[in-house]
PDB file of C-alpha atoms in Angstrom:
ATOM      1  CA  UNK E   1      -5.694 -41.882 176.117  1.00  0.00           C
ATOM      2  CA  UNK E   2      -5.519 -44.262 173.369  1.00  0.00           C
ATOM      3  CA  UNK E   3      -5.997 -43.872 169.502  1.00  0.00           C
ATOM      4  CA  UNK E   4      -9.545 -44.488 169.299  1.00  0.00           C
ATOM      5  CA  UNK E   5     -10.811 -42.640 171.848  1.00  0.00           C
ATOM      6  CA  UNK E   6      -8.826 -39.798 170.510  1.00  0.00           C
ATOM      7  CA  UNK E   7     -10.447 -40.314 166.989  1.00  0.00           C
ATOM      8  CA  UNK E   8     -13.758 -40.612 168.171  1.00  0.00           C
ATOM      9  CA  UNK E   9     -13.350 -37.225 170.675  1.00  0.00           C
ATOM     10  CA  UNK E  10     -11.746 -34.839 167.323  1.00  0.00           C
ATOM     11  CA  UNK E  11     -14.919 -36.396 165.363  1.00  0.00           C
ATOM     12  CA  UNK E  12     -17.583 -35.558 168.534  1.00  0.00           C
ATOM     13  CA  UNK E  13     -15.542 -32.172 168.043  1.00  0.00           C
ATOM     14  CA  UNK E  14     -15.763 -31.637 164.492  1.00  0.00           C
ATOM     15  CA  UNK E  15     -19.385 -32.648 164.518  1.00  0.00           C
ATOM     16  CA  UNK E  16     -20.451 -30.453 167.492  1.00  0.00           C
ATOM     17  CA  UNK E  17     -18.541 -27.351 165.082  1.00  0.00           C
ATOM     18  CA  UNK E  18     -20.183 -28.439 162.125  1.00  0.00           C
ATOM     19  CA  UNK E  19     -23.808 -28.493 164.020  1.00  0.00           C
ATOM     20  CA  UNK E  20     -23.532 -24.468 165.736  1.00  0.00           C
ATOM     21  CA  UNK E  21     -22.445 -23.183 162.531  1.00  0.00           C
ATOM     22  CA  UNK E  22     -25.407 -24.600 160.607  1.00  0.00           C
ATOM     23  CA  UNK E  23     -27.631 -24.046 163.656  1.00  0.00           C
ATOM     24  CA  UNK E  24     -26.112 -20.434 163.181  1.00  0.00           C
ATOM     25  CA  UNK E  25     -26.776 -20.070 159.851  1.00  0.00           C
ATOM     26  CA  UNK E  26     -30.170 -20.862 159.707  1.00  0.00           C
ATOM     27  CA  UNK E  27     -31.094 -18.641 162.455  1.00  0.00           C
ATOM     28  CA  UNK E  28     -29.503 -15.522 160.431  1.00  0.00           C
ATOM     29  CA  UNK E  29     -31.123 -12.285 161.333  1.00  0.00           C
ATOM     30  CA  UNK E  30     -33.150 -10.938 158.163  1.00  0.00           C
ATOM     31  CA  UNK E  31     -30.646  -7.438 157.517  1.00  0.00           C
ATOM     32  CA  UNK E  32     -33.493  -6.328 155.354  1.00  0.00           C
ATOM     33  CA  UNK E  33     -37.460  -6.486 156.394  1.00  0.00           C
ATOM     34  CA  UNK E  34     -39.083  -8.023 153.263  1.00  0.00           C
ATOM     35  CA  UNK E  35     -41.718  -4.913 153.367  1.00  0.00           C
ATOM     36  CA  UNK E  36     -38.664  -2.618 152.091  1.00  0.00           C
ATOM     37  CA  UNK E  37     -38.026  -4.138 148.880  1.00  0.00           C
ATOM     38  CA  UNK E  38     -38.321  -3.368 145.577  1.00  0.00           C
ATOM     39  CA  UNK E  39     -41.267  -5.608 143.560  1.00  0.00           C
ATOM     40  CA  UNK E  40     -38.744  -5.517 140.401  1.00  0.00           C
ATOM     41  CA  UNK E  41     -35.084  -5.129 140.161  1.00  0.00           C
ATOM     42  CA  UNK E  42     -33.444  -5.232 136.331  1.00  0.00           C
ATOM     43  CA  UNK E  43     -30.105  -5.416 135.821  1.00  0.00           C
ATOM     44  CA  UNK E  44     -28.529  -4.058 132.645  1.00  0.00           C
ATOM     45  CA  UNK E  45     -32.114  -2.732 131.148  1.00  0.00           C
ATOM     46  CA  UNK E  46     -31.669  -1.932 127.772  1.00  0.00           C
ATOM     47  CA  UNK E  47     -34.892  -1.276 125.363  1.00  0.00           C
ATOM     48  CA  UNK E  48     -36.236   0.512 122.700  1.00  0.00           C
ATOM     49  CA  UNK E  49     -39.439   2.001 121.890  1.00  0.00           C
ATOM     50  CA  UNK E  50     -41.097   4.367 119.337  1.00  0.00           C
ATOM     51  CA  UNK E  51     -43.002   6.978 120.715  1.00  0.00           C
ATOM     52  CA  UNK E  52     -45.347   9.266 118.305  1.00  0.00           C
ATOM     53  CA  UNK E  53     -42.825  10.328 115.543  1.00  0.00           C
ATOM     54  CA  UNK E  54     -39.499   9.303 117.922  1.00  0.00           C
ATOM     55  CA  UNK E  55     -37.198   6.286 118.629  1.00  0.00           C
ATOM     56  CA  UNK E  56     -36.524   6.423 121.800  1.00  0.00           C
ATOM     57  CA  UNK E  57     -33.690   4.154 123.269  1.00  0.00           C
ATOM     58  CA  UNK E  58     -33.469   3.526 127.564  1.00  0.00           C
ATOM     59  CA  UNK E  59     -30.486   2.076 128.808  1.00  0.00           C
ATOM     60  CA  UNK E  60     -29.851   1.724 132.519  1.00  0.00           C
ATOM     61  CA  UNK E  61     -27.101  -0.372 134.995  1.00  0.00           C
ATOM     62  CA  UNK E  62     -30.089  -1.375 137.435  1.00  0.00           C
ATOM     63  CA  UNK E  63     -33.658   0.003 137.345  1.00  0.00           C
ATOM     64  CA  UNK E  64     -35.932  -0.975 140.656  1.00  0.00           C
ATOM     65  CA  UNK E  65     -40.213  -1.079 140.625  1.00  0.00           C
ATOM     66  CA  UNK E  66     -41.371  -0.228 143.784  1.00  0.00           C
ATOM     67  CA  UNK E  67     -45.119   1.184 144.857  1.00  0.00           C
ATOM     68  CA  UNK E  68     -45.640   2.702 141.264  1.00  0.00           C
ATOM     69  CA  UNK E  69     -42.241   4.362 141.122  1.00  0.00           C
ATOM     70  CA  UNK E  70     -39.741   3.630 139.046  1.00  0.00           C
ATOM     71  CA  UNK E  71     -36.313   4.185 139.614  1.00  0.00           C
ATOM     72  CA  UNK E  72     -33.059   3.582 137.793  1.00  0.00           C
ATOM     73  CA  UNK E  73     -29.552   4.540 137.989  1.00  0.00           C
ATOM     74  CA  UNK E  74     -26.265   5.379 135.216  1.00  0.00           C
ATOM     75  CA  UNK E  75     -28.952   5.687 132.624  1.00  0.00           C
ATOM     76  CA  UNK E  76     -28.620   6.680 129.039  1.00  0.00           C
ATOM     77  CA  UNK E  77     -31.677   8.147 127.178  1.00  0.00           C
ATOM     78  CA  UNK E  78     -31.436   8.668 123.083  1.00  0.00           C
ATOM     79  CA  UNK E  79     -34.055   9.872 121.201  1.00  0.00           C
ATOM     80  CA  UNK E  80     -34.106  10.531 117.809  1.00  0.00           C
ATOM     81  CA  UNK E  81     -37.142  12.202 115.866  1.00  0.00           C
ATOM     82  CA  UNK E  82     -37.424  10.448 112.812  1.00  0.00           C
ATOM     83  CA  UNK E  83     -38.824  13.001 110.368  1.00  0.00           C
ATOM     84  CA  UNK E  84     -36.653  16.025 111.145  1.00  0.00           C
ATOM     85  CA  UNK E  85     -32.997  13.740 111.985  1.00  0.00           C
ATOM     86  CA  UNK E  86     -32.241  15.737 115.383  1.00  0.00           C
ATOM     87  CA  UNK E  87     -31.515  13.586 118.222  1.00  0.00           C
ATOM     88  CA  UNK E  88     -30.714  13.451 121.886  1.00  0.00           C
ATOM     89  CA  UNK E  89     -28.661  11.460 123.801  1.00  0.00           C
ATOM     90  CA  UNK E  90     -28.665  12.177 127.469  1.00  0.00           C
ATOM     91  CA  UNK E  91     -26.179  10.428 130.502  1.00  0.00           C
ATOM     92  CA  UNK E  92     -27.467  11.099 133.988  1.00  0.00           C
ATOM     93  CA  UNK E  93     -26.765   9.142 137.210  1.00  0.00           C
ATOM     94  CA  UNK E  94     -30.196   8.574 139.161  1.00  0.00           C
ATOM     95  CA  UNK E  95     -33.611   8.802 137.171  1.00  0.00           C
ATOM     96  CA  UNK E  96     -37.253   8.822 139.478  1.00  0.00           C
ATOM     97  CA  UNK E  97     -40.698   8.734 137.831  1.00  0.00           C
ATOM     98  CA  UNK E  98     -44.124   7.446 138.871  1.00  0.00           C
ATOM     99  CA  UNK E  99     -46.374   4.876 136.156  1.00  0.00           C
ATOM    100  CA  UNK E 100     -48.834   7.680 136.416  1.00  0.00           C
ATOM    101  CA  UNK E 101     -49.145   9.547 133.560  1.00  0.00           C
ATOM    102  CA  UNK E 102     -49.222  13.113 134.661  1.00  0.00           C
ATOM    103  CA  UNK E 103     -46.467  13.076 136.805  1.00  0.00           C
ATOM    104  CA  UNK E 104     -42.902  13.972 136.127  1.00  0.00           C
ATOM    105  CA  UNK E 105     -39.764  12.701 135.356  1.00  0.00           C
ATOM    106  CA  UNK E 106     -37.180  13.636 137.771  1.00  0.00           C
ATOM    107  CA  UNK E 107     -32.899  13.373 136.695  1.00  0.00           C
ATOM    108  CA  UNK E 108     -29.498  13.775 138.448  1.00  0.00           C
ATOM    109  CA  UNK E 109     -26.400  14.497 137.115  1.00  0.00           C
ATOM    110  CA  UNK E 110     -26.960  15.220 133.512  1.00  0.00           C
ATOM    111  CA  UNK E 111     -24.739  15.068 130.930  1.00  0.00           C
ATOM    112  CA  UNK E 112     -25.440  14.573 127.018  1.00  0.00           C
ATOM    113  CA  UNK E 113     -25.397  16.702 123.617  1.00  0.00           C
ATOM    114  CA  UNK E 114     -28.767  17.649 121.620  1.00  0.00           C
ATOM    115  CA  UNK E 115     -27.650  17.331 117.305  1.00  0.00           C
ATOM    116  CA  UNK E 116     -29.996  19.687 115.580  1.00  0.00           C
ATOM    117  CA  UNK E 117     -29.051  18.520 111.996  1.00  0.00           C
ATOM    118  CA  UNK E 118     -25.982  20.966 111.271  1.00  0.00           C
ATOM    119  CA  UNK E 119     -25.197  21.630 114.885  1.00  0.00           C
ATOM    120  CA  UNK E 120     -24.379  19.560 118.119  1.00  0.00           C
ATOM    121  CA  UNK E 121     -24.820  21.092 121.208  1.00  0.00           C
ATOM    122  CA  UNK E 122     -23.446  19.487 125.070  1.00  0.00           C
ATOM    123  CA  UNK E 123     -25.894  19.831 127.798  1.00  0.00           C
ATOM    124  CA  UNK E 124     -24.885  19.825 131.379  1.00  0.00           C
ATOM    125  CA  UNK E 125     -27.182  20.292 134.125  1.00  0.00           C
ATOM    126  CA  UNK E 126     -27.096  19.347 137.938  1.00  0.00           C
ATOM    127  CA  UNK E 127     -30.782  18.200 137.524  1.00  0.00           C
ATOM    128  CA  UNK E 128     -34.060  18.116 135.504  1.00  0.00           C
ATOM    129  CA  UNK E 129     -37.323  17.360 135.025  1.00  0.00           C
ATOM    130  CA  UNK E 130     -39.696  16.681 132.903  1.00  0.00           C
ATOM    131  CA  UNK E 131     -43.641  17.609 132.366  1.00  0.00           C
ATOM    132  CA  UNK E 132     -45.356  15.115 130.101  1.00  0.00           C
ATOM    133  CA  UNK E 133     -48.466  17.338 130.015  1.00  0.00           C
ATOM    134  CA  UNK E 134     -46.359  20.010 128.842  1.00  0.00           C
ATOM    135  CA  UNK E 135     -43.780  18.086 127.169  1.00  0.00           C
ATOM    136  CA  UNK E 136     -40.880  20.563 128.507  1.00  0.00           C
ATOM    137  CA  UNK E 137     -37.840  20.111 130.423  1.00  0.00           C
ATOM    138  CA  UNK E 138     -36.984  22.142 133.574  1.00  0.00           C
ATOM    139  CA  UNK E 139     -33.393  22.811 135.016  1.00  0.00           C
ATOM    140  CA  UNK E 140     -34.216  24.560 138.650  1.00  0.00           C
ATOM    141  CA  UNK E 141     -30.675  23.994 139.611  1.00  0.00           C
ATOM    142  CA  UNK E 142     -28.384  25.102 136.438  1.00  0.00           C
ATOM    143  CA  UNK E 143     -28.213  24.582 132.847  1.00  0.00           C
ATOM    144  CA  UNK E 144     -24.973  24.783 130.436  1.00  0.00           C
ATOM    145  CA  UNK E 145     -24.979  24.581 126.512  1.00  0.00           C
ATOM    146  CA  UNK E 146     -22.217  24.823 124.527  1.00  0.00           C
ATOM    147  CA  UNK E 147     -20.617  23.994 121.095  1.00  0.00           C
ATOM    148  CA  UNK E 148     -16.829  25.075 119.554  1.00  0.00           C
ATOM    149  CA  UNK E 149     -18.323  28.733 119.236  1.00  0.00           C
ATOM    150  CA  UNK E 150     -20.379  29.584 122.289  1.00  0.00           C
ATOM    151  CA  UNK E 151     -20.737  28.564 125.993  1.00  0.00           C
ATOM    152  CA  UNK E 152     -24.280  29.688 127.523  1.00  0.00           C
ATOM    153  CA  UNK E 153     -24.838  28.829 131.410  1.00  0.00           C
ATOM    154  CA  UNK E 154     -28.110  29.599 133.232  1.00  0.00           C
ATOM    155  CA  UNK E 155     -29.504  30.015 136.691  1.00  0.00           C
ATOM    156  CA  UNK E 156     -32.360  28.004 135.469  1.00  0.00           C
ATOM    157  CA  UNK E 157     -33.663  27.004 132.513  1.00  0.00           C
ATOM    158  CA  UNK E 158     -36.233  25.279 130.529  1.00  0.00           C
ATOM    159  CA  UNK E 159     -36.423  23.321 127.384  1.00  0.00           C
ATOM    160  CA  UNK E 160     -39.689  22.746 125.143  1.00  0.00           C
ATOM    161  CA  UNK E 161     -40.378  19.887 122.432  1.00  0.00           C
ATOM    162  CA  UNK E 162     -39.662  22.440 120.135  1.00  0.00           C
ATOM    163  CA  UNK E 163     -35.729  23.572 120.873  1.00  0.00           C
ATOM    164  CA  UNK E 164     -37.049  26.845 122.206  1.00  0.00           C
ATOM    165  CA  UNK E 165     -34.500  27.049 125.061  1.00  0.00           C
ATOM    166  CA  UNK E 166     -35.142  29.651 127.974  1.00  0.00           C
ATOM    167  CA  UNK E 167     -32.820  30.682 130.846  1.00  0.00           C
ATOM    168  CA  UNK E 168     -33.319  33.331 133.726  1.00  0.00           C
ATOM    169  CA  UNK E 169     -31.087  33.973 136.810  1.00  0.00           C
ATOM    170  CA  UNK E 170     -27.713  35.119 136.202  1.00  0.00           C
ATOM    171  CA  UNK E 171     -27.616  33.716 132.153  1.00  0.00           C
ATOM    172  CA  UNK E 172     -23.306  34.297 131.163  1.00  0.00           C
ATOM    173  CA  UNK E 173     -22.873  34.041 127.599  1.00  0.00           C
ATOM    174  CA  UNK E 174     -19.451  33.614 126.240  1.00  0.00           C
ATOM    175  CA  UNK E 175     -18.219  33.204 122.578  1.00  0.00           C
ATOM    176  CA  UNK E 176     -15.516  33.209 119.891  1.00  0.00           C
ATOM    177  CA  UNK E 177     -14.839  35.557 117.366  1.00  0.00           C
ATOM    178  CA  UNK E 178     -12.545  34.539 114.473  1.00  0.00           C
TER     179      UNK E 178
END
């Protein structure tokens, strides 16, 4: 075989490659069915708003809109009430709630503290919710609080707008006397 025809058979070759890999990459199968995606995905959400008499601070790694849910995960939530100086800042790794109105917020894996002007207390709860019509947190699955002095752990619990703090089903309370 001589040069040329060798040159002109690796080029036949290399085009003939080139031409089933781009045939095969336009005829990728979709992995995903455009019907199950989400209408919005944010990345890094971060924003503030001021609610009645509270700032209230959202920060979240991704947050997805999808058929009036909202979803978001490794989200931080601070609020702080503006006329009496407590605040809240709550960690929790998924968060699920609906745009409408009367529904509630539902929370994974939470972790944060509650300041209540001369005290700071850590929360720690598996999960919780929240009822905007009642404006009170539930913990069905668990709920510790605890500062330097005390460690209280509940069955369940529930918290209202007002720090009243409730807990039924096997509540241990430990402290420390000096």
């Amino acid at each position: 075989m001589s040069r040329g025809k060798i040159k002109w058979l690796a080029i036949m070759a290399f085009i003939c490659v080139a031409a089933y890999y781009f045939w095969r990459d336009l005829n990728l199968p979709m992995r995903i069915g455009l019907k199950n995606l989400p209408d919005i995905v944010v990345e890094n959400l971060d924003f503030r708003r001021t609610v009645g008499s509270r700032d209230v601070r959202l920060q979240a790694y991704a947050a997805e809109h999808e058929s009036g849910f909202i979803r978001a995960t490794d989200i931080t939530i601070s609020v702080k009430e503006l006329n009496s100086g407590r605040e809240t800042s709550m960690r929790a790794e998924k968060c699920e709630f609906s745009e409408d109105d009367s529904s509630a917020v539902e929370i994974k894996s939470l972790d944060g503290y509650v300041f209540l002007g001369d005290r700071s207390v850590d929360v720690s709860a598996p999960s919780a919710s929240y009822e905007r019509s009642s404006d009170v947190w539930r913990f069905e699955e668990g709920l510790d609080l605890s500062d330097d002095d005390i460690s209280i752990t509940g069955g369940t619990g529930a918290i209202t707008s007002a720090g009243v703090v409730s807990l039924e089903k096997g509540v241990i309370v430990r402290w420390r006397v000096e």
